[in-house]
Amino acid sequence: MAQDTYTEFANTGLGRRVTKALGLPQPAKLRRYRPNAPLVEGPVVVVGDGEASDTLAAQLVSWGLDVRRHVGPKEKLAAVVAVFDTISTPADLSDTVLALGGLLKQLLPSARVITVFRDPTGTEDPAIRAARKGVEGLTRSTAHEMRAGGTANGLVLSEDLDVAAPSVAGGLRFLLSGRSAFVSGQFLTVSSVNGALPEDWSAPLQNQVAVVTGAARGIGAAIAKVLHRDGARVILVDVPAAGEQLAAVANQVGGTALQLDITAEDAGERILEHAQQHYGRLDIVVHNAGITRDKLLANMDASRWDSVIAVNIESQLRMNRAFLSSELFNRTEDSVGPRIVSLASTSGIAGNRGQTNYAASKAGVIGMVSAASAQLEARHGTINAVAPGFIETEMTAKMPMATREVARRLNSLNQGGRPEDVAETVAYLTSPAAAGTSGLTLRVCGQNLIGA
Ligand code: NAI
């Protein structure tokens, strides 16, 4: 992994003084998942009118948090939840927005701002939709204004969703926690009441069996580790050439290795066979394996184009057909059904010079998950994508130094993400608490300035 020596320096006493004096970016040390750490370390303020804010405040209290509706001017705060449940025109935003604004200077490092509002597409009323879209705009701008590793994100509820639904609590908890350290300026949509809150928040994937492709290194290895940490048993897939590395990661997580090229016609069936033989079940599929073969379109050749499409999207479509037609991945006895999470990329959203093939494949992933969500819903399951921005991996370590340095600073957190940041979001989407979210592409990019 590339060393981000600048961030290390900027977090020393001298570094803080120098970067401040010179007006340089000041990447903070982010609050990430730590075993047994509190969900947030300080008071959480809930602002906004309506029953929804009372319901959410009660939920936060039930987790033992120090929840306030009002605070003194000197108090330091870990998070602000701003609830916009009853807005019917943009003029209705101001009370809650100004209450939020008045608290921003009191935020602790790695604080969280979470806006909660109804899905703009859930209404045909121009004033109501304008107000809801307004919350999106103000949330993104707040994310740009956050300091010291703080983030701002939106929790978007579908029109008639009960605010007390477990899936709403699940989303709120993820956004408050250290698991979402590198997620900023994003919107987590909760569209169904499905879901169950785990009895043990430190092992939400207990009894689940997961398969992770491309698990020998990088983001895939991090995903395998986080799923294992969260209680899942993991099948790790990678190409035979990566067999030794794959076995090493499999040993670390007490999982089983399956050497397999995912472009094989029968890749899905091979995974199902392995799952049946070793575990007798398969609950979670993470399509992580991916390749780049960058070339300007003017110089593109068939092998570069075809291989990227074959690995990054065609293989997933084929494997999903196998999974969805199998009994193993189609359990109806459980209230929480099967999960698929696929790796997209911010290139698939914004495009990137030299990456027509890669962007086509990753935009394809985004299309696939939005369309397949209905198929999964029929099985009480979900399918979502995660789109990483700049992540510190072997892939990005190979970039020329100047390009890498620019790329990793061009986001609101002024630093690259870590493989485990992507893994945390993947793990959240596979958890029972996330059963209300499907068809979504969630970016893990520190609010990358490039792209939507
Ligand atoms: P990586 O190149 O370090 O690891 C990918 C793994 O997939 C390798 O172990 C490789 O052997 C395996 N793989 C490739 N083709 C395969 C095949 N046909 N069958 C089985 N396994 C195969 O990549 P990294 O950085 O960990 O990326 C993981 C995923 O995240 C990819 O889908 C990538 O496109 C995506 N991503 C990565 C970003 C980054 O900044 N590193 C940014 C955006 C997306």
Coordinates of C-alpha atoms and ligand atoms in Angstrom, one line a residue:
M1 CA 0.0 0.0 0.0
A2 CA 1.3 3.5 -0.8
Q3 CA 2.5 5.4 2.2
D4 CA 0.7 8.7 2.7
T5 CA 3.6 10.4 4.5
Y6 CA 2.0 13.9 4.1
T7 CA -1.0 12.9 6.2
E8 CA 1.3 11.4 8.8
F9 CA 3.4 14.6 8.9
A10 CA 0.3 16.8 9.0
N11 CA -0.8 15.0 12.1
T12 CA 2.3 15.8 14.1
G13 CA 2.6 19.0 16.2
L14 CA 5.1 20.6 13.8
G15 CA 3.1 19.4 10.8
R16 CA -0.1 21.0 12.1
R17 CA 1.7 24.3 12.5
V18 CA 3.4 24.2 9.1
T19 CA 0.4 23.1 7.1
K20 CA -1.8 25.7 8.8
A21 CA 0.7 28.5 8.3
L22 CA 1.1 27.7 4.6
G23 CA -2.6 27.1 4.0
L24 CA -2.0 23.5 2.9
P25 CA -4.6 20.7 3.1
Q26 CA -4.9 19.4 6.6
P27 CA -5.9 15.7 6.4
A28 CA -7.1 14.5 9.8
K29 CA -6.7 11.1 11.3
L30 CA -10.1 9.6 10.8
R31 CA -12.2 7.9 13.5
R32 CA -12.5 4.4 12.2
Y33 CA -14.0 1.2 13.6
R34 CA -12.2 0.0 16.8
P35 CA -13.4 -3.0 18.7
N36 CA -15.4 -2.0 21.8
A37 CA -15.2 1.7 21.0
P38 CA -18.4 3.7 21.7
L39 CA -20.6 4.4 18.7
V40 CA -19.8 8.1 19.0
E41 CA -17.7 9.8 21.6
G42 CA -19.7 12.8 22.8
P43 CA -23.2 14.3 22.8
V44 CA -25.5 13.9 19.8
V45 CA -27.9 16.7 19.1
V46 CA -31.2 16.1 17.2
V47 CA -32.6 19.2 15.6
G48 CA -35.8 19.6 13.6
D49 CA -39.5 19.5 14.2
G50 CA -42.0 16.7 14.0
E51 CA -42.6 13.3 15.5
A52 CA -39.8 11.9 13.4
S53 CA -37.1 13.7 15.3
D54 CA -38.6 12.5 18.6
T55 CA -38.6 8.9 17.3
L56 CA -35.0 9.1 16.1
A57 CA -33.9 10.7 19.4
A58 CA -35.6 7.9 21.3
Q59 CA -33.7 5.4 19.1
L60 CA -30.4 7.1 19.9
V61 CA -31.2 7.1 23.6
S62 CA -31.9 3.3 23.4
W63 CA -28.3 2.9 22.3
G64 CA -27.1 4.6 25.5
L65 CA -26.0 7.8 23.7
D66 CA -26.0 11.3 25.3
V67 CA -28.8 12.8 23.2
R68 CA -29.7 16.4 23.4
R69 CA -32.4 18.7 21.9
H70 CA -30.6 21.8 23.1
V71 CA -27.0 22.5 24.1
G72 CA -25.0 25.3 25.6
P73 CA -22.7 27.4 23.4
K74 CA -19.5 25.9 24.8
E75 CA -20.3 22.2 24.7
K76 CA -18.4 20.0 22.3
L77 CA -20.5 17.7 20.1
A78 CA -19.9 14.4 18.4
A79 CA -22.9 14.6 15.9
V80 CA -25.9 16.5 14.8
V81 CA -28.9 14.8 13.3
A82 CA -31.0 17.3 11.4
V83 CA -34.5 16.0 10.6
F84 CA -36.5 17.6 7.7
D85 CA -39.6 15.3 7.8
T86 CA -42.4 17.9 7.4
I87 CA -41.0 20.3 4.8
S88 CA -43.4 21.3 2.0
T89 CA -41.5 24.1 0.4
P90 CA -37.9 25.4 0.4
A91 CA -38.9 28.2 2.8
D92 CA -39.5 25.5 5.4
L93 CA -35.8 24.6 5.5
S94 CA -34.5 27.6 7.3
D95 CA -35.3 26.9 11.0
T96 CA -33.6 23.5 11.1
V97 CA -30.7 24.6 8.8
L98 CA -29.9 27.6 10.9
A99 CA -30.1 25.5 14.1
L100 CA -27.6 23.0 12.4
G101 CA -25.4 25.9 11.3
G102 CA -25.2 27.3 14.8
L103 CA -23.8 24.0 16.1
L104 CA -21.1 23.4 13.5
K105 CA -18.3 25.3 15.3
Q106 CA -18.9 23.1 18.4
L107 CA -18.1 19.8 16.6
L108 CA -15.4 17.5 17.8
P109 CA -12.9 15.9 15.4
S110 CA -14.5 13.2 13.1
A111 CA -17.9 14.5 13.9
R112 CA -21.0 13.5 12.0
V113 CA -23.8 15.6 10.5
I114 CA -26.7 13.5 9.3
T115 CA -29.7 15.0 7.5
V116 CA -32.9 12.9 7.5
F117 CA -35.5 13.6 4.8
R118 CA -38.0 12.0 2.4
D119 CA -37.1 10.8 -1.0
P120 CA -37.5 13.6 -3.5
T121 CA -38.7 11.2 -6.2
G122 CA -41.6 10.2 -3.9
T123 CA -43.6 13.3 -4.7
E124 CA -44.9 14.9 -7.9
D125 CA -45.5 18.2 -6.0
P126 CA -42.9 20.7 -7.3
A127 CA -42.6 22.7 -4.0
I128 CA -42.2 19.5 -1.9
R129 CA -39.7 18.0 -4.3
A130 CA -37.8 21.3 -4.4
A131 CA -37.6 21.4 -0.7
R132 CA -36.3 17.8 -0.5
K133 CA -33.8 18.4 -3.3
G134 CA -32.8 21.4 -1.3
V135 CA -31.8 19.1 1.6
E136 CA -29.5 17.2 -0.8
G137 CA -27.8 20.4 -1.9
L138 CA -27.3 21.7 1.6
T139 CA -26.0 18.3 2.8
R140 CA -23.4 18.2 0.0
S141 CA -22.3 21.7 0.8
T142 CA -22.1 21.1 4.5
A143 CA -19.9 18.0 3.7
H144 CA -17.5 20.4 1.9
E145 CA -17.4 22.7 4.9
M146 CA -16.7 20.0 7.5
R147 CA -13.3 20.1 9.3
A148 CA -11.0 17.7 11.2
G149 CA -12.3 14.5 9.6
G150 CA -15.9 15.3 10.0
T151 CA -18.5 14.1 7.4
A152 CA -22.0 15.0 6.4
N153 CA -24.4 12.5 4.8
G154 CA -28.1 12.2 4.2
L155 CA -30.5 9.4 5.3
V156 CA -33.2 9.4 2.7
L157 CA -36.5 7.7 3.6
S158 CA -39.1 6.5 1.0
E159 CA -42.4 8.3 1.1
D160 CA -44.4 6.3 3.7
L161 CA -41.6 4.5 5.5
D162 CA -42.1 4.4 9.2
V163 CA -39.2 6.3 10.9
A164 CA -39.2 3.7 13.6
A165 CA -38.3 0.9 11.2
P166 CA -35.2 -1.1 12.0
S167 CA -33.7 -0.3 8.6
V168 CA -33.8 3.4 9.4
A169 CA -32.0 2.8 12.7
G170 CA -29.5 0.6 10.9
G171 CA -28.7 3.4 8.4
L172 CA -28.4 6.0 11.2
R173 CA -26.1 3.9 13.2
F174 CA -23.8 3.2 10.2
L175 CA -23.5 6.9 9.4
L176 CA -22.8 7.8 13.0
S177 CA -20.2 5.1 13.4
G178 CA -16.5 4.9 12.6
R179 CA -17.4 2.4 9.9
S180 CA -18.4 5.3 7.6
A181 CA -15.2 7.2 8.1
F182 CA -14.6 7.8 4.3
V183 CA -18.2 8.2 3.3
S184 CA -19.1 11.9 3.0
G185 CA -21.5 14.0 0.9
Q186 CA -23.5 10.8 0.2
F187 CA -27.2 9.7 0.5
L188 CA -28.2 6.4 2.0
T189 CA -31.7 5.6 0.8
V190 CA -33.9 3.3 2.9
S191 CA -36.9 2.2 1.0
S192 CA -38.4 -0.7 2.9
V193 CA -39.2 -1.6 6.5
N194 CA -37.4 -5.0 6.1
G195 CA -34.6 -5.6 8.4
A196 CA -33.7 -6.6 11.8
L197 CA -31.3 -5.1 14.3
P198 CA -28.7 -7.6 15.5
E199 CA -28.7 -8.7 19.1
D200 CA -24.9 -8.3 19.1
W201 CA -23.8 -5.2 17.1
S202 CA -20.2 -6.5 17.1
A203 CA -21.3 -9.7 15.2
P204 CA -24.1 -8.7 12.9
L205 CA -23.2 -11.4 10.3
Q206 CA -23.2 -14.3 12.7
N207 CA -24.2 -17.6 11.1
Q208 CA -23.9 -16.1 7.6
V209 CA -21.8 -17.5 4.8
A210 CA -20.2 -15.1 2.4
V211 CA -18.2 -15.4 -0.8
V212 CA -15.8 -12.6 -1.8
T213 CA -14.2 -12.6 -5.3
G214 CA -10.7 -11.2 -5.8
A215 CA -10.0 -11.8 -2.2
A216 CA -6.2 -12.5 -2.4
R217 CA -5.3 -8.9 -1.9
G218 CA -6.3 -5.2 -1.8
I219 CA -9.9 -4.3 -1.2
G220 CA -11.1 -7.9 -1.5
A221 CA -8.8 -9.1 1.3
A222 CA -10.0 -6.3 3.4
I223 CA -13.6 -7.2 2.7
A224 CA -13.0 -10.8 3.7
K225 CA -11.4 -9.7 7.0
V226 CA -14.2 -7.3 7.9
L227 CA -17.0 -9.8 7.1
H228 CA -15.1 -12.4 9.2
R229 CA -14.8 -9.8 12.0
D230 CA -18.5 -9.2 11.8
G231 CA -19.2 -12.9 12.3
A232 CA -19.5 -14.4 8.8
R233 CA -17.7 -17.5 7.5
V234 CA -16.0 -16.6 4.3
I235 CA -15.2 -18.3 1.0
L236 CA -12.3 -16.5 -0.8
V237 CA -12.1 -16.7 -4.5
D238 CA -9.2 -15.6 -6.8
V239 CA -7.4 -16.7 -9.9
P240 CA -5.0 -19.7 -9.5
A241 CA -2.0 -17.5 -10.1
A242 CA -2.8 -15.7 -6.9
G243 CA -3.3 -19.0 -5.0
E244 CA -0.6 -18.6 -2.4
Q245 CA -1.7 -15.1 -1.4
L246 CA -5.3 -16.3 -1.4
A247 CA -4.5 -19.2 1.0
A248 CA -2.7 -16.8 3.3
V249 CA -5.7 -14.5 3.5
A250 CA -8.0 -17.5 3.9
N251 CA -5.9 -18.7 6.8
Q252 CA -6.1 -15.3 8.5
V253 CA -9.8 -15.3 8.4
G254 CA -10.4 -19.0 9.1
G255 CA -12.1 -19.2 5.7
T256 CA -11.9 -21.5 2.7
A257 CA -10.0 -20.7 -0.6
L258 CA -11.5 -21.4 -4.0
Q259 CA -9.1 -20.9 -6.9
L260 CA -11.3 -19.9 -9.8
D261 CA -11.3 -17.5 -12.7
I262 CA -14.7 -15.8 -12.4
T263 CA -15.0 -15.5 -16.2
A264 CA -15.4 -19.2 -16.4
E265 CA -18.8 -20.2 -17.8
D266 CA -19.6 -22.3 -14.7
A267 CA -18.1 -19.9 -12.1
G268 CA -21.4 -19.4 -10.3
E269 CA -22.0 -23.2 -10.1
R270 CA -18.5 -23.8 -8.8
I271 CA -19.0 -21.3 -6.0
L272 CA -22.4 -22.8 -5.2
E273 CA -20.9 -26.3 -5.1
H274 CA -18.1 -25.2 -2.8
A275 CA -20.6 -23.4 -0.5
Q276 CA -22.8 -26.5 -0.4
Q277 CA -20.0 -28.8 0.3
H278 CA -18.2 -26.8 3.0
Y279 CA -21.1 -24.9 4.7
G280 CA -24.4 -26.1 3.4
R281 CA -25.5 -22.5 2.7
L282 CA -24.7 -19.2 0.9
D283 CA -26.1 -15.9 2.1
I284 CA -23.8 -13.1 0.9
V285 CA -22.0 -12.6 -2.5
V286 CA -19.5 -9.8 -2.9
H287 CA -18.4 -9.2 -6.5
N288 CA -15.1 -7.5 -5.9
A289 CA -12.7 -8.9 -8.5
G290 CA -12.0 -6.3 -11.1
I291 CA -9.3 -5.3 -13.5
T292 CA -8.2 -2.2 -15.4
R293 CA -6.6 -2.1 -18.9
D294 CA -6.4 1.6 -19.4
K295 CA -6.0 3.1 -22.9
L296 CA -7.4 6.2 -24.7
L297 CA -10.3 5.1 -26.8
A298 CA -8.5 6.2 -29.9
N299 CA -5.9 3.5 -29.1
M300 CA -8.2 0.9 -27.7
D301 CA -7.9 -2.7 -28.9
A302 CA -10.4 -5.6 -28.6
S303 CA -8.4 -7.5 -26.0
R304 CA -8.3 -4.6 -23.6
W305 CA -11.9 -3.7 -24.1
D306 CA -13.3 -7.3 -24.0
S307 CA -11.3 -8.4 -21.0
V308 CA -12.4 -5.5 -18.8
I309 CA -16.1 -6.0 -19.7
A310 CA -15.8 -9.8 -19.3
V311 CA -14.2 -9.7 -15.7
N312 CA -15.9 -6.6 -14.3
I313 CA -19.5 -7.0 -15.4
E314 CA -20.3 -10.0 -17.7
S315 CA -19.0 -12.5 -15.2
Q316 CA -21.2 -10.9 -12.5
L317 CA -24.3 -11.0 -14.6
R318 CA -23.7 -14.7 -15.3
M319 CA -22.9 -15.6 -11.7
N320 CA -26.0 -13.8 -10.5
R321 CA -28.2 -15.8 -12.8
A322 CA -26.7 -19.0 -11.3
F323 CA -27.1 -17.8 -7.7
L324 CA -30.6 -16.5 -8.2
S325 CA -31.8 -19.8 -9.8
S326 CA -30.3 -21.9 -7.0
E327 CA -32.1 -23.1 -3.8
L328 CA -28.9 -22.5 -1.8
F329 CA -29.0 -18.8 -2.3
N330 CA -32.8 -18.6 -2.1
R331 CA -33.7 -19.4 1.4
T332 CA -37.2 -18.5 2.3
E333 CA -37.1 -19.6 5.9
D334 CA -35.2 -16.6 7.0
S335 CA -36.7 -13.1 7.4
V336 CA -33.5 -11.6 6.0
G337 CA -32.8 -12.9 2.5
P338 CA -29.7 -13.1 0.4
R339 CA -27.3 -10.2 -0.2
I340 CA -25.3 -9.2 -3.2
V341 CA -22.8 -6.3 -3.2
S342 CA -20.8 -5.3 -6.2
L343 CA -17.8 -3.1 -6.6
A344 CA -18.4 -0.1 -8.9
S345 CA -16.1 2.9 -9.1
T346 CA -16.4 6.7 -9.2
S347 CA -15.0 6.3 -12.8
G348 CA -18.3 4.6 -13.6
I349 CA -20.1 7.7 -12.4
A350 CA -17.9 10.6 -13.6
G351 CA -15.9 8.9 -16.4
N352 CA -12.1 9.0 -16.5
R353 CA -9.6 9.7 -19.2
G354 CA -8.2 6.5 -20.5
Q355 CA -10.9 4.4 -18.9
T356 CA -13.7 4.0 -21.4
N357 CA -13.6 0.2 -20.9
Y358 CA -13.4 0.4 -17.2
A359 CA -16.1 3.1 -16.9
A360 CA -18.4 1.2 -19.2
S361 CA -18.0 -1.9 -17.0
K362 CA -18.5 0.0 -13.7
A363 CA -21.4 2.1 -14.9
G364 CA -22.8 -1.3 -16.0
V365 CA -22.5 -2.5 -12.4
I366 CA -24.6 0.5 -11.3
G367 CA -27.2 -0.4 -13.9
M368 CA -27.2 -4.1 -13.0
V369 CA -27.8 -3.5 -9.3
S370 CA -30.6 -1.0 -9.9
A371 CA -32.4 -3.4 -12.3
A372 CA -31.7 -6.6 -10.3
S373 CA -33.1 -5.1 -7.1
A374 CA -36.6 -6.3 -8.0
Q375 CA -35.4 -9.9 -8.4
L376 CA -33.7 -9.8 -5.0
E377 CA -36.7 -8.2 -3.4
A378 CA -38.8 -11.2 -4.4
R379 CA -36.5 -13.2 -2.2
H380 CA -36.4 -10.7 0.7
G381 CA -32.9 -9.9 -0.4
T382 CA -31.0 -6.9 -1.6
I383 CA -28.4 -6.0 -4.2
N384 CA -26.3 -2.8 -4.0
A385 CA -23.0 -1.4 -5.3
V386 CA -20.2 0.4 -3.6
A387 CA -18.2 3.0 -5.6
P388 CA -14.8 3.6 -4.2
G389 CA -12.9 6.8 -5.0
F390 CA -9.2 7.0 -4.4
I391 CA -8.2 4.1 -2.2
E392 CA -4.6 3.3 -1.1
T393 CA -3.9 -0.1 -2.7
E394 CA -1.3 -1.7 -4.8
M395 CA -3.2 -0.5 -7.8
T396 CA -3.0 3.2 -6.8
A397 CA 0.6 2.8 -5.5
K398 CA 1.6 2.2 -9.1
M399 CA 0.3 5.7 -10.2
P400 CA 3.0 8.3 -10.9
M401 CA 3.8 10.2 -7.7
A402 CA 2.5 13.6 -8.8
T403 CA -0.8 12.2 -10.1
R404 CA -1.3 10.1 -7.0
E405 CA -0.6 13.0 -4.7
V406 CA -3.2 15.2 -6.5
A407 CA -5.7 12.4 -6.7
R408 CA -5.6 11.6 -3.0
R409 CA -6.0 15.2 -1.9
L410 CA -9.0 16.0 -4.2
N411 CA -11.7 15.2 -1.8
S412 CA -13.3 16.8 1.3
L413 CA -11.1 14.7 3.7
N414 CA -7.9 15.6 1.8
Q415 CA -6.7 12.0 1.9
G416 CA -7.1 8.6 0.2
G417 CA -9.4 6.0 1.7
R418 CA -8.2 2.6 3.0
P419 CA -9.3 -0.8 1.7
E420 CA -11.1 -1.3 5.1
D421 CA -13.2 1.9 4.5
V422 CA -14.7 0.2 1.4
A423 CA -14.9 -3.1 3.3
E424 CA -16.9 -1.5 6.1
T425 CA -19.5 -0.1 3.7
V426 CA -19.8 -3.5 1.9
A427 CA -20.2 -5.2 5.3
Y428 CA -22.9 -2.8 6.3
L429 CA -24.8 -3.4 3.1
T430 CA -24.7 -7.2 3.7
S431 CA -26.0 -6.9 7.3
P432 CA -29.5 -7.6 8.4
A433 CA -29.9 -3.9 9.5
A434 CA -29.4 -2.8 5.9
A435 CA -32.3 -4.9 4.5
G436 CA -34.2 -1.7 3.7
T437 CA -31.7 -0.5 1.1
S438 CA -31.5 -2.0 -2.4
G439 CA -30.6 -1.0 -5.9
L440 CA -28.4 1.7 -4.6
T441 CA -24.8 2.7 -5.4
L442 CA -23.1 4.2 -2.4
R443 CA -19.8 6.1 -2.9
V444 CA -16.9 5.6 -0.5
C445 CA -14.8 8.5 -1.8
G446 CA -14.4 11.2 1.0
Q447 CA -16.6 13.3 -1.3
N448 CA -14.3 13.2 -4.2
L449 CA -14.4 16.5 -6.0
I450 CA -14.4 14.8 -9.4
G451 CA -17.8 13.5 -10.5
A452 CA -21.3 13.8 -9.3
Ligands
NAI1 P1 -6.5 -5.4 -7.0 O1 -6.0 -5.5 -8.4 O2 -5.5 -5.1 -5.9 O3 -7.2 -6.8 -6.6 C1 -8.2 -7.4 -7.5 C2 -8.2 -8.9 -7.2 O4 -9.1 -9.5 -8.2 C3 -6.8 -9.5 -7.5 O5 -6.4 -10.4 -6.4 C4 -7.0 -10.3 -8.8 O6 -6.2 -11.5 -8.9 C5 -8.5 -10.7 -8.7 N1 -9.0 -11.0 -10.0 C6 -8.8 -10.3 -11.2 N2 -9.4 -10.9 -12.2 C7 -10.0 -12.0 -11.7 C8 -10.7 -13.1 -12.3 N3 -11.0 -13.2 -13.6 N4 -11.2 -14.1 -11.4 C9 -10.9 -14.1 -10.1 N5 -10.2 -13.1 -9.5 C10 -9.8 -12.1 -10.3 O7 -7.7 -4.4 -7.0 P2 -8.3 -3.5 -5.8 O8 -7.7 -2.2 -5.9 O9 -8.3 -4.2 -4.5 O10 -9.8 -3.3 -6.3 C11 -10.9 -4.2 -6.0 C12 -12.2 -3.7 -6.7 O11 -12.4 -2.4 -6.3 C13 -12.1 -3.8 -8.2 O12 -13.4 -4.2 -8.7 C14 -11.8 -2.4 -8.6 O13 -12.2 -2.1 -9.9 C15 -12.5 -1.6 -7.5 N6 -12.1 -0.2 -7.3 C16 -10.8 0.0 -6.8 C17 -10.4 1.3 -6.5 C18 -9.0 1.7 -5.9 O14 -8.8 2.9 -5.7 N7 -8.2 0.7 -5.6 C19 -11.2 2.5 -6.9 C20 -12.5 2.1 -7.4 C21 -12.9 0.8 -7.6

